[in-house]
Amino acid sequence: MSLLRLENINTFYGGIHALKGVTLEVNEGEIVTLIGSNGAGKSTTLKTISGQVKPKSGTILYNGKDITNTPPHVTAFDGIAHVPEGRRIFPRLTVKENLEMGAFSVKDRKVIEERMERVFHYFPKIKERLHQKGGTMSGGEQQMLAIGRALMMQPKLLMLDEPSMGLAPIIVEQIFEIIHELNEEGMTILLVEQNAFQALQIAHRGYVIQTGEIVMTGPGQELLVNEQVREAYLA
Amino acid sequence: MIEQVLHTLPQVLIDGLALGAVYAIVALGYTMVYGILELINFAHGEIFMTGAFVGTAILLTFSGLGWITSMPAIITLVLVLIVTSVLTGLLGMGIERVAYRPLRNAPKLITLITAIGISFLLQDLVRFITELKNGNYILTGPNLFNKQIGIEASSILSVFNDASVKSSFFIVLGVAIVMMITLDFFVNRTKWGMAMRAVAQDRETAALMTVNVNKVIALTFFIGSALGGATGVLFAVQYGTIDPYIGFILGLKAFTAAVLGGIGNIRGAMFGGILIGLLEMFAAANLPIVSHGVLGAEYKDVFAFAILIIVLIFKPEGLFGKVTVEKV
């Protein structure tokens, strides 16, 4: 069953037609990746889903519910966690407070503690830095914190916007491993990446977006060996 | 000359602390709103003034009903503070909703000019209502705490002159400190305070954490304006006579205090306020002495704003501020 479905979404930035009739689907339990070059509309797609940007036309269905014009704090409450591009850690909140922000809608202190323990299980490094300010951490640590913060929401759908951006290859490797692990444990993931090779390797299905249009879709392994994809994104 | 300066020092410290506490809390309102919206809310001085009028009006009503003599003064004051701060808090929230929120995505200058417009509007509105009710827009409230207390500073150091304090000084200072500690606790130790800081740092991302940003901004305006209004009451209690224009200069000085402490920084604003109050009183007492009568005490305002200029030139991020790097 599809957890998320975009139908013919058109989004504009002023006069710029950023998404031209995007249709895509994420099924429960899948990793779906959206790949494409800079400015193709990958981030805009995620922002449109979470409600940061309003589409001009089209519908977004989540869990059978129309969330096309839902503001971001409500989509988040409904279970869609969006880890934005550039991680966007709160720089002057401590690491612990950053995590607590992720569980802002949770009132029960005990639930928050439990979720935090789970985040430490995935990212043991975070635990050592709880009382440090978020802005003082390295890029890789910030990315882990950003994902950890999203996990604090215990989302049904985790959307990641270029988690590999600007990170050393070994860190990228670690992060993709954790994404894979999260999925194995049942988390549905929509992954936006410029690093097409890494993304397609762990994805069940992929979409290729070019200047705001979905130009190709198929299973991850298939796209990985596709001539056009190889030439444009894997060369 | 030094001796003369020292003579007046105890009195300067007392008066400076009372004034500084007032500046500090009004500065909090500026700094909180700036921190969250990057807006210099010039109407905040007028919220303070409105608080002074609302408080005085309530006190006058009480005294008309004869309650002032039958109730302990401190209970009367607490009652007036609570009612006034709720009213001015709602006023601030209303202003944000009606005037600033529709301009959330407009260029900063437009919101700034709107704030100045709101400030004029409040001045004239308060003046109009007061004149209508009172026949005169200058208002003198009943004196709640007018006992004079002598402080024998000369017994500490013989060079000091004795100082005298109105009992309201202790009330003003006490209430101000309680308000500052409470706010500091709220912002740094509670969930909604954390949400406030998160929204100030990254509004978009805070929304992704299920935070209703509009609610947090409204809350910020409520708290800032409630504190500002309550401080207006304290001002009226301490200084007695008020007019609709007290918010203007005082607001500017509180703003100076906020800049001095590093705008957006809550503890900085408290510190800046106290410092400006002390410096101003020091200047008022000593300018005529130091300049041999060339500069009168009324030059104290020049003194306060000279500080603003010096801070802006040499340390624009303020004493406690962080240098912000413009993001590309």
Coordinates of C-alpha atoms in Angstrom, one line a residue:
Chain A
M1 CA 0.0 0.0 0.0
S2 CA 1.3 3.4 -0.8
L3 CA 2.1 5.5 2.2
L4 CA 2.8 8.7 0.2
R5 CA 1.5 9.6 -3.2
L6 CA 2.2 12.8 -5.2
E7 CA -0.1 13.4 -8.2
N8 CA 0.7 15.8 -10.9
I9 CA 2.3 18.4 -8.5
N10 CA 3.2 21.8 -9.9
T11 CA 5.2 24.1 -7.7
F12 CA 6.4 27.6 -8.5
Y13 CA 9.0 29.9 -7.0
G14 CA 7.7 33.3 -8.1
G15 CA 7.8 32.9 -11.9
I16 CA 10.0 29.8 -11.9
H17 CA 8.2 26.6 -12.6
A18 CA 10.2 24.4 -10.2
L19 CA 8.1 21.1 -10.3
K20 CA 6.3 20.3 -13.5
G21 CA 3.7 17.7 -12.9
V22 CA 5.6 15.5 -10.5
T23 CA 4.0 12.2 -9.7
L24 CA 5.7 9.7 -7.4
E25 CA 4.8 7.1 -4.8
V26 CA 6.4 5.7 -1.7
N27 CA 5.1 2.4 -0.4
E28 CA 5.3 1.3 3.2
G29 CA 8.6 -0.2 4.1
E30 CA 10.4 1.0 1.0
I31 CA 13.5 3.1 0.5
V32 CA 12.7 5.4 -2.5
T33 CA 15.4 7.7 -3.8
L34 CA 15.0 10.8 -5.9
I35 CA 18.1 11.6 -7.8
G36 CA 19.0 14.4 -10.1
S37 CA 21.5 17.2 -10.5
N38 CA 21.7 20.5 -8.8
G39 CA 18.5 22.6 -9.2
A40 CA 16.5 19.8 -10.7
G41 CA 13.8 20.1 -8.0
K42 CA 14.8 17.4 -5.5
S43 CA 14.6 19.7 -2.4
T44 CA 11.6 21.4 -3.7
T45 CA 9.8 18.1 -3.9
L46 CA 10.5 17.4 -0.2
K47 CA 9.6 21.0 0.8
T48 CA 6.3 20.6 -1.1
I49 CA 5.6 17.4 0.8
S50 CA 6.3 18.8 4.2
G51 CA 4.4 22.0 3.5
Q52 CA 7.2 24.5 3.5
V53 CA 6.3 25.3 -0.1
K54 CA 2.7 25.2 -1.4
P55 CA 2.1 23.6 -4.7
K56 CA 0.0 25.5 -7.3
S57 CA -1.8 22.3 -8.4
G58 CA -1.9 18.6 -7.8
T59 CA -2.5 16.5 -4.7
I60 CA -0.4 14.9 -2.1
L61 CA -1.9 11.9 -0.3
Y62 CA -0.4 10.5 2.8
N63 CA -1.9 7.5 4.5
G64 CA -4.9 8.1 2.3
K65 CA -5.3 11.6 3.7
D66 CA -5.0 14.8 1.5
I67 CA -2.1 16.8 3.0
T68 CA -1.6 19.1 0.0
N69 CA -2.0 22.4 1.9
T70 CA -1.1 21.2 5.3
P71 CA 1.4 23.5 7.1
P72 CA 4.8 21.9 8.1
H73 CA 4.2 21.6 11.8
V74 CA 1.0 19.6 11.1
T75 CA 2.6 17.3 8.5
A76 CA 5.4 16.7 11.0
F77 CA 2.8 15.9 13.7
D78 CA 1.2 13.5 11.3
G79 CA 4.4 11.5 11.1
I80 CA 6.5 12.8 8.3
A81 CA 10.0 13.8 9.4
H82 CA 11.9 16.0 7.1
V83 CA 15.7 16.2 7.6
P84 CA 16.4 19.4 5.6
E85 CA 19.3 20.0 3.3
G86 CA 22.4 21.3 5.2
R87 CA 21.2 19.5 8.4
R88 CA 19.9 22.7 10.0
I89 CA 20.9 21.9 13.6
F90 CA 19.9 24.5 16.1
P91 CA 23.4 25.9 16.6
R92 CA 22.9 27.5 20.0
L93 CA 20.9 24.7 21.5
T94 CA 22.7 21.9 23.2
V95 CA 22.8 18.5 21.5
K96 CA 20.3 17.2 24.1
E97 CA 18.0 20.2 23.4
N98 CA 18.2 19.5 19.7
L99 CA 17.0 16.0 20.3
E100 CA 14.3 17.2 22.7
M101 CA 13.1 19.5 20.0
G102 CA 12.5 16.5 17.8
A103 CA 10.2 15.1 20.4
F104 CA 8.4 18.4 20.9
S105 CA 5.0 17.0 20.4
V106 CA 5.6 14.3 23.1
K107 CA 4.5 15.1 26.6
D108 CA 5.6 12.0 28.4
R109 CA 9.1 12.4 29.8
K110 CA 9.6 8.7 29.8
V111 CA 8.8 8.2 26.2
I112 CA 11.3 11.0 25.3
E113 CA 14.0 9.2 27.3
E114 CA 13.3 5.9 25.6
R115 CA 13.5 7.4 22.2
M116 CA 16.7 9.1 23.1
E117 CA 18.2 5.8 24.1
R118 CA 17.2 4.5 20.7
V119 CA 19.0 7.4 19.0
F120 CA 22.1 6.6 21.0
H121 CA 21.9 3.0 19.8
Y122 CA 22.2 4.2 16.2
F123 CA 24.6 7.1 16.9
P124 CA 26.7 6.3 20.1
K125 CA 28.8 9.4 19.4
I126 CA 25.9 11.7 20.1
K127 CA 25.7 10.5 23.7
E128 CA 29.2 11.8 24.4
R129 CA 28.3 15.3 23.2
L130 CA 24.9 15.8 24.9
H131 CA 25.8 19.1 26.6
Q132 CA 27.8 20.6 23.8
K133 CA 26.2 23.3 21.6
G134 CA 24.9 21.8 18.3
G135 CA 26.8 24.4 16.3
T136 CA 30.2 23.2 17.6
M137 CA 30.0 19.7 16.1
S138 CA 31.6 18.6 12.9
G139 CA 29.6 18.2 9.7
G140 CA 29.2 14.4 10.1
E141 CA 28.2 14.6 13.7
Q142 CA 25.6 17.3 12.8
Q143 CA 24.2 15.1 10.1
M144 CA 23.9 12.2 12.6
L145 CA 22.2 14.6 15.1
A146 CA 19.8 15.8 12.4
I147 CA 18.8 12.2 11.6
G148 CA 18.7 11.5 15.3
R149 CA 16.5 14.5 15.9
A150 CA 14.1 13.3 13.2
L151 CA 14.0 9.8 14.8
M152 CA 12.9 11.4 18.1
M153 CA 9.6 12.1 16.3
Q154 CA 9.3 8.4 15.6
P155 CA 8.0 9.1 12.1
K156 CA 6.2 6.9 9.7
L157 CA 8.0 8.4 6.8
L158 CA 11.6 9.7 7.0
M159 CA 12.6 12.2 4.3
L160 CA 16.3 12.9 4.0
D161 CA 17.6 15.7 1.9
E162 CA 21.2 15.0 0.7
P163 CA 22.5 13.5 3.9
S164 CA 25.9 12.9 2.2
M165 CA 26.5 16.5 1.3
G166 CA 29.9 17.8 2.2
L167 CA 30.9 14.7 4.2
A168 CA 34.0 12.5 4.1
P169 CA 33.4 9.2 2.2
I170 CA 33.8 7.1 5.4
I171 CA 31.1 9.1 7.2
V172 CA 28.9 8.9 4.1
E173 CA 29.4 5.1 4.3
Q174 CA 28.3 5.0 7.9
I175 CA 25.3 7.2 7.3
F176 CA 24.0 5.0 4.4
E177 CA 24.5 2.0 6.6
I178 CA 22.3 3.4 9.2
I179 CA 19.7 4.4 6.7
H180 CA 19.7 0.9 5.5
E181 CA 19.5 -0.5 9.0
L182 CA 16.5 1.8 9.8
N183 CA 14.7 0.5 6.8
E184 CA 15.4 -3.1 7.7
E185 CA 13.6 -2.3 11.0
G186 CA 10.6 -1.1 9.1
M187 CA 11.1 2.6 8.5
T188 CA 9.8 4.0 5.2
I189 CA 12.4 6.4 3.7
L190 CA 12.4 8.9 0.9
L191 CA 16.0 9.8 0.1
V192 CA 17.0 12.7 -2.0
E193 CA 20.6 12.5 -3.2
Q194 CA 23.1 13.8 -5.7
N195 CA 25.3 10.9 -4.8
A196 CA 23.3 8.7 -7.1
F197 CA 25.5 5.6 -6.8
Q198 CA 25.2 5.3 -3.1
A199 CA 21.5 6.1 -3.1
L200 CA 20.6 3.6 -5.8
Q201 CA 22.5 0.9 -4.1
I202 CA 20.3 0.9 -1.0
A203 CA 17.0 2.0 -2.6
H204 CA 14.2 -0.3 -3.6
R205 CA 13.1 2.1 -6.3
G206 CA 14.3 5.3 -7.7
Y207 CA 13.1 8.3 -9.6
V208 CA 15.2 10.5 -11.8
I209 CA 14.3 14.2 -11.8
Q210 CA 15.4 16.7 -14.4
T211 CA 14.5 20.4 -14.5
G212 CA 11.4 19.7 -12.5
E213 CA 10.2 16.6 -14.3
I214 CA 10.4 12.9 -13.5
V215 CA 12.1 11.5 -16.5
M216 CA 12.7 7.9 -15.4
T217 CA 11.7 5.5 -12.7
G218 CA 12.4 1.9 -11.8
P219 CA 14.0 -0.4 -9.3
G220 CA 17.2 0.8 -7.8
Q221 CA 19.4 -2.0 -9.2
E222 CA 17.9 -1.4 -12.7
L223 CA 18.6 2.4 -12.7
L224 CA 22.1 1.6 -11.4
V225 CA 22.9 -0.2 -14.7
N226 CA 20.8 2.0 -17.0
E227 CA 23.0 3.6 -19.7
Q228 CA 21.5 7.1 -19.5
V229 CA 21.6 7.2 -15.7
R230 CA 25.2 6.0 -15.7
E231 CA 26.2 8.7 -18.2
A232 CA 24.4 11.6 -16.5
Y233 CA 24.8 10.8 -12.8
L234 CA 27.3 8.1 -12.3
A235 CA 30.1 9.1 -14.6
Chain B
M1 CA 36.0 67.2 42.6
I2 CA 36.4 63.5 43.2
E3 CA 35.2 64.2 46.7
Q4 CA 32.1 65.8 45.4
V5 CA 31.4 62.8 43.1
L6 CA 31.8 60.5 46.0
H7 CA 29.4 62.6 48.1
T8 CA 26.6 61.8 45.8
L9 CA 27.6 58.2 45.0
P10 CA 25.2 56.4 47.4
Q11 CA 22.2 58.3 46.1
V12 CA 23.3 57.8 42.5
L13 CA 23.6 54.1 43.0
I14 CA 20.1 53.9 44.5
D15 CA 18.4 56.0 41.8
G16 CA 20.5 54.4 39.1
L17 CA 19.4 50.9 40.1
A18 CA 15.7 51.8 40.2
L19 CA 15.9 53.4 36.7
G20 CA 18.2 50.6 35.4
A21 CA 15.8 47.9 36.5
V22 CA 13.0 49.7 34.5
Y23 CA 15.3 49.9 31.5
A24 CA 16.4 46.3 31.8
I25 CA 12.9 44.9 31.7
V26 CA 11.8 47.1 28.8
A27 CA 15.0 46.2 27.0
L28 CA 14.0 42.5 27.4
G29 CA 10.9 43.2 25.3
Y30 CA 13.0 44.7 22.5
T31 CA 15.5 41.9 22.6
M32 CA 13.0 39.0 22.7
V33 CA 11.1 40.3 19.7
Y34 CA 14.3 41.1 17.8
G35 CA 15.7 37.7 18.6
I36 CA 12.7 35.9 17.1
L37 CA 11.7 38.2 14.2
E38 CA 14.7 40.5 13.7
L39 CA 12.3 43.3 14.1
I40 CA 13.0 46.4 16.2
N41 CA 9.5 46.7 17.7
F42 CA 9.5 50.5 18.3
A43 CA 6.0 50.2 19.6
H44 CA 7.4 48.5 22.7
G45 CA 8.1 51.8 24.5
E46 CA 4.4 52.6 24.0
I47 CA 3.4 49.3 25.5
F48 CA 5.3 50.3 28.5
M49 CA 3.5 53.7 28.6
T50 CA 0.1 52.0 28.1
G51 CA 0.9 49.8 31.0
A52 CA 1.7 52.9 33.1
F53 CA -1.7 54.4 32.2
V54 CA -3.7 51.2 32.6
G55 CA -2.1 50.6 36.0
T56 CA -2.7 54.2 37.2
A57 CA -6.3 54.0 35.9
I58 CA -6.9 50.9 38.0
L59 CA -5.3 52.5 41.0
L60 CA -7.4 55.6 40.6
T61 CA -10.5 53.5 40.3
F62 CA -9.5 51.6 43.5
S63 CA -8.9 54.8 45.4
G64 CA -12.3 56.1 44.1
L65 CA -13.9 53.0 45.6
G66 CA -11.9 53.5 48.8
W67 CA -10.1 50.2 48.5
I68 CA -6.6 51.6 48.6
T69 CA -6.8 52.4 52.3
S70 CA -8.5 49.2 53.2
M71 CA -6.1 46.9 51.4
P72 CA -2.4 46.4 52.1
A73 CA -0.5 48.4 49.5
I74 CA 1.5 45.4 48.3
I75 CA -1.6 43.3 47.6
T76 CA -3.1 46.2 45.6
L77 CA 0.2 46.5 43.6
V78 CA 0.3 42.7 42.8
L79 CA -3.3 42.9 41.7
V80 CA -2.7 45.9 39.5
L81 CA 0.5 44.3 38.1
I82 CA -1.3 41.1 37.2
V83 CA -4.3 42.8 35.5
T84 CA -2.1 45.3 33.7
S85 CA 0.4 42.7 32.4
V86 CA -2.4 40.5 31.1
L87 CA -4.0 43.5 29.3
T88 CA -0.7 44.8 27.8
G89 CA 0.3 41.3 26.9
L90 CA -2.9 40.8 24.9
L91 CA -2.3 44.3 23.4
G92 CA 1.1 43.2 22.2
M93 CA -0.2 40.0 20.8
G94 CA -3.0 41.8 19.0
I95 CA -0.5 44.2 17.5
E96 CA 1.6 41.4 16.2
R97 CA -1.4 39.6 14.8
V98 CA -2.9 42.7 13.1
A99 CA 0.1 44.7 12.1
Y100 CA 3.2 42.5 11.9
R101 CA 2.1 39.1 10.9
P102 CA 0.7 40.2 7.5
L103 CA 4.1 41.7 6.8
R104 CA 6.1 38.6 8.0
N105 CA 7.7 38.2 4.5
A106 CA 7.8 41.9 3.6
P107 CA 11.2 43.8 3.6
K108 CA 12.3 44.6 7.1
L109 CA 12.1 48.3 6.6
I110 CA 8.4 48.1 6.0
T111 CA 7.7 46.3 9.3
L112 CA 10.0 48.9 11.0
I113 CA 7.9 51.8 9.7
T114 CA 4.8 50.0 10.7
A115 CA 6.2 49.7 14.2
I116 CA 6.8 53.4 14.3
G117 CA 3.2 54.0 13.1
I118 CA 1.8 51.8 15.8
S119 CA 3.8 53.7 18.3
F120 CA 2.2 57.0 17.3
L121 CA -1.2 55.4 17.2
L122 CA -0.8 54.2 20.8
Q123 CA 0.4 57.6 22.0
D124 CA -2.5 59.4 20.5
L125 CA -5.0 56.8 21.6
V126 CA -3.9 56.9 25.2
R127 CA -3.8 60.7 25.1
F128 CA -7.3 60.8 23.7
I129 CA -8.8 58.5 26.2
T130 CA -7.0 60.1 29.1
E131 CA -8.1 63.6 28.1
L132 CA -11.6 62.4 27.6
K133 CA -11.8 60.9 31.0
N134 CA -9.6 63.2 32.9
G135 CA -9.6 66.5 31.1
N136 CA -5.8 66.4 31.1
Y137 CA -3.4 64.0 29.5
I138 CA -0.9 64.2 32.4
L139 CA -1.9 61.8 35.1
T140 CA -0.8 61.5 38.7
G141 CA -1.7 58.3 40.5
P142 CA -2.2 57.6 44.1
N143 CA 0.9 57.2 46.1
L144 CA 1.3 53.6 47.3
F145 CA 4.7 53.5 48.8
N146 CA 5.8 57.0 49.7
K147 CA 7.6 56.4 53.0
Q148 CA 11.1 58.0 52.8
I149 CA 13.8 55.9 54.3
G150 CA 17.1 57.4 55.1
I151 CA 20.3 55.4 54.5
E152 CA 23.2 56.5 56.6
A153 CA 25.8 55.9 54.0
S154 CA 28.1 58.3 55.8
S155 CA 28.5 55.7 58.5
I156 CA 30.1 53.3 56.0
L157 CA 32.5 55.8 54.5
S158 CA 32.7 59.4 55.9
V159 CA 33.0 60.9 52.4
F160 CA 29.5 59.7 51.4
N161 CA 26.5 61.8 51.9
D162 CA 23.5 60.2 53.4
A163 CA 21.0 58.9 50.8
S164 CA 17.3 58.7 51.0
V165 CA 15.0 56.2 49.4
K166 CA 11.3 56.1 48.7
S167 CA 10.0 52.7 49.9
S168 CA 8.8 52.1 46.4
F169 CA 12.4 51.7 45.4
F170 CA 12.6 48.3 47.1
I171 CA 9.3 47.3 45.6
V172 CA 10.4 48.3 42.1
L173 CA 13.7 46.5 42.4
G174 CA 12.2 43.4 44.0
V175 CA 9.5 43.0 41.4
A176 CA 11.9 43.7 38.6
I177 CA 14.3 41.0 39.9
V178 CA 11.5 38.5 40.3
M179 CA 10.4 39.2 36.7
M180 CA 13.9 38.8 35.3
I181 CA 14.6 35.6 37.1
T182 CA 11.3 34.1 36.1
L183 CA 11.8 35.0 32.5
D184 CA 15.4 33.6 32.5
F185 CA 14.1 30.4 33.9
F186 CA 11.2 30.2 31.4
V187 CA 13.5 30.8 28.4
N188 CA 16.3 28.4 29.5
R189 CA 14.5 25.7 31.4
T190 CA 11.1 25.1 30.0
K191 CA 9.8 23.4 26.9
W192 CA 8.2 26.5 25.4
G193 CA 11.2 28.5 26.3
M194 CA 13.3 26.1 24.3
A195 CA 10.8 26.3 21.4
M196 CA 11.2 30.0 21.6
R197 CA 15.0 29.8 21.3
A198 CA 14.7 27.3 18.5
V199 CA 12.3 29.5 16.5
A200 CA 14.7 32.4 17.0
Q201 CA 17.6 30.3 15.6
D202 CA 15.8 28.6 12.7
R203 CA 12.1 29.3 12.2
E204 CA 11.7 26.8 9.3
T205 CA 13.4 23.9 11.0
A206 CA 11.5 24.5 14.2
A207 CA 8.3 24.1 12.2
L208 CA 9.5 20.8 11.0
M209 CA 9.7 19.7 14.7
T210 CA 5.9 20.2 15.0
V211 CA 6.4 23.6 16.6
N212 CA 3.6 26.0 15.6
V213 CA 5.8 29.0 14.8
N214 CA 2.9 31.6 14.9
K215 CA 2.0 30.4 18.4
V216 CA 5.5 30.8 19.6
I217 CA 5.8 34.3 18.1
A218 CA 2.5 35.3 19.7
L219 CA 3.7 33.9 23.0
T220 CA 6.9 36.0 22.7
F221 CA 4.9 39.1 22.1
F222 CA 2.6 38.3 25.0
I223 CA 5.5 37.8 27.4
G224 CA 7.5 40.8 26.2
S225 CA 4.5 43.1 26.4
A226 CA 3.3 41.8 29.7
L227 CA 6.7 42.5 31.2
G228 CA 6.8 45.9 29.5
G229 CA 3.3 46.8 30.8
A230 CA 4.1 45.7 34.3
T231 CA 7.2 47.8 34.2
G232 CA 5.0 50.8 33.2
V233 CA 3.1 50.2 36.5
L234 CA 6.4 50.1 38.4
F235 CA 7.5 53.4 36.8
A236 CA 4.2 55.1 37.7
V237 CA 4.5 53.8 41.3
Q238 CA 8.1 55.1 41.5
Y239 CA 7.8 58.4 39.7
G240 CA 4.2 59.3 40.3
T241 CA 3.4 61.5 37.3
I242 CA 3.0 60.1 33.8
D243 CA 2.1 61.4 30.3
P244 CA 1.6 59.6 27.0
Y245 CA 5.1 60.5 25.8
I246 CA 7.1 58.7 28.5
G247 CA 7.5 55.7 26.4
F248 CA 9.4 57.4 23.6
I249 CA 12.7 58.4 25.2
L250 CA 12.5 55.6 27.7
G251 CA 12.0 53.1 24.9
L252 CA 14.9 54.5 23.0
K253 CA 17.1 54.1 26.1
A254 CA 15.9 50.6 26.7
F255 CA 16.7 49.9 23.1
T256 CA 20.2 51.3 23.7
A257 CA 20.5 48.9 26.7
A258 CA 19.4 46.0 24.5
V259 CA 22.0 46.9 21.9
L260 CA 24.6 47.4 24.6
G261 CA 24.0 43.9 25.9
G262 CA 23.9 42.4 22.4
I263 CA 20.5 42.6 20.8
G264 CA 18.7 39.2 20.9
N265 CA 20.6 38.3 24.1
I266 CA 18.3 38.2 27.2
R267 CA 20.9 38.3 29.9
G268 CA 22.7 41.0 27.9
A269 CA 19.6 43.1 27.9
M270 CA 19.2 42.9 31.7
F271 CA 22.9 43.8 32.2
G272 CA 22.7 46.6 29.6
G273 CA 19.6 48.1 31.3
I274 CA 21.1 48.3 34.7
L275 CA 24.3 49.7 33.3
I276 CA 22.6 52.4 31.3
G277 CA 20.5 53.3 34.4
L278 CA 23.5 53.7 36.6
L279 CA 25.5 55.6 34.0
E280 CA 22.7 58.0 33.3
M281 CA 22.1 58.8 37.0
F282 CA 25.9 59.1 37.4
A283 CA 26.0 61.6 34.5
A284 CA 23.0 63.5 35.8
A285 CA 24.6 64.0 39.2
N286 CA 28.1 64.7 38.1
L287 CA 28.1 66.4 34.7
P288 CA 27.6 69.8 36.2
I289 CA 30.4 69.2 38.7
V290 CA 32.9 67.8 36.2
S291 CA 32.2 70.5 33.6
H292 CA 32.0 73.3 36.2
G293 CA 28.4 74.0 35.4
V294 CA 28.8 74.2 31.6
L295 CA 26.8 71.0 31.1
G296 CA 23.6 70.6 33.1
A297 CA 22.1 67.4 34.4
E298 CA 19.7 67.4 31.5
Y299 CA 22.6 66.3 29.3
K300 CA 22.3 62.8 30.8
D301 CA 20.2 61.8 27.7
V302 CA 23.1 62.8 25.4
F303 CA 25.2 60.6 27.6
A304 CA 23.0 57.5 27.1
F305 CA 22.8 57.9 23.4
A306 CA 26.6 58.6 23.1
I307 CA 26.9 55.1 24.6
L308 CA 24.7 53.7 21.8
I309 CA 26.9 55.4 19.1
I310 CA 30.1 54.2 20.7
V311 CA 28.8 50.6 21.0
L312 CA 27.7 50.6 17.4
I313 CA 31.1 51.9 16.2
F314 CA 33.4 49.7 18.3
K315 CA 31.4 46.7 19.3
P316 CA 28.3 46.5 17.2
E317 CA 27.5 42.9 18.4
G318 CA 27.2 44.3 21.9
L319 CA 28.9 43.2 25.1
F320 CA 27.4 39.7 25.2
G321 CA 26.4 39.4 21.5
K322 CA 27.9 37.0 19.0
V323 CA 29.3 38.2 15.7
T324 CA 26.8 37.0 13.2
V325 CA 28.2 35.8 9.9
E326 CA 25.9 36.8 7.0
K327 CA 24.7 33.6 5.4
V328 CA 25.1 33.4 1.6

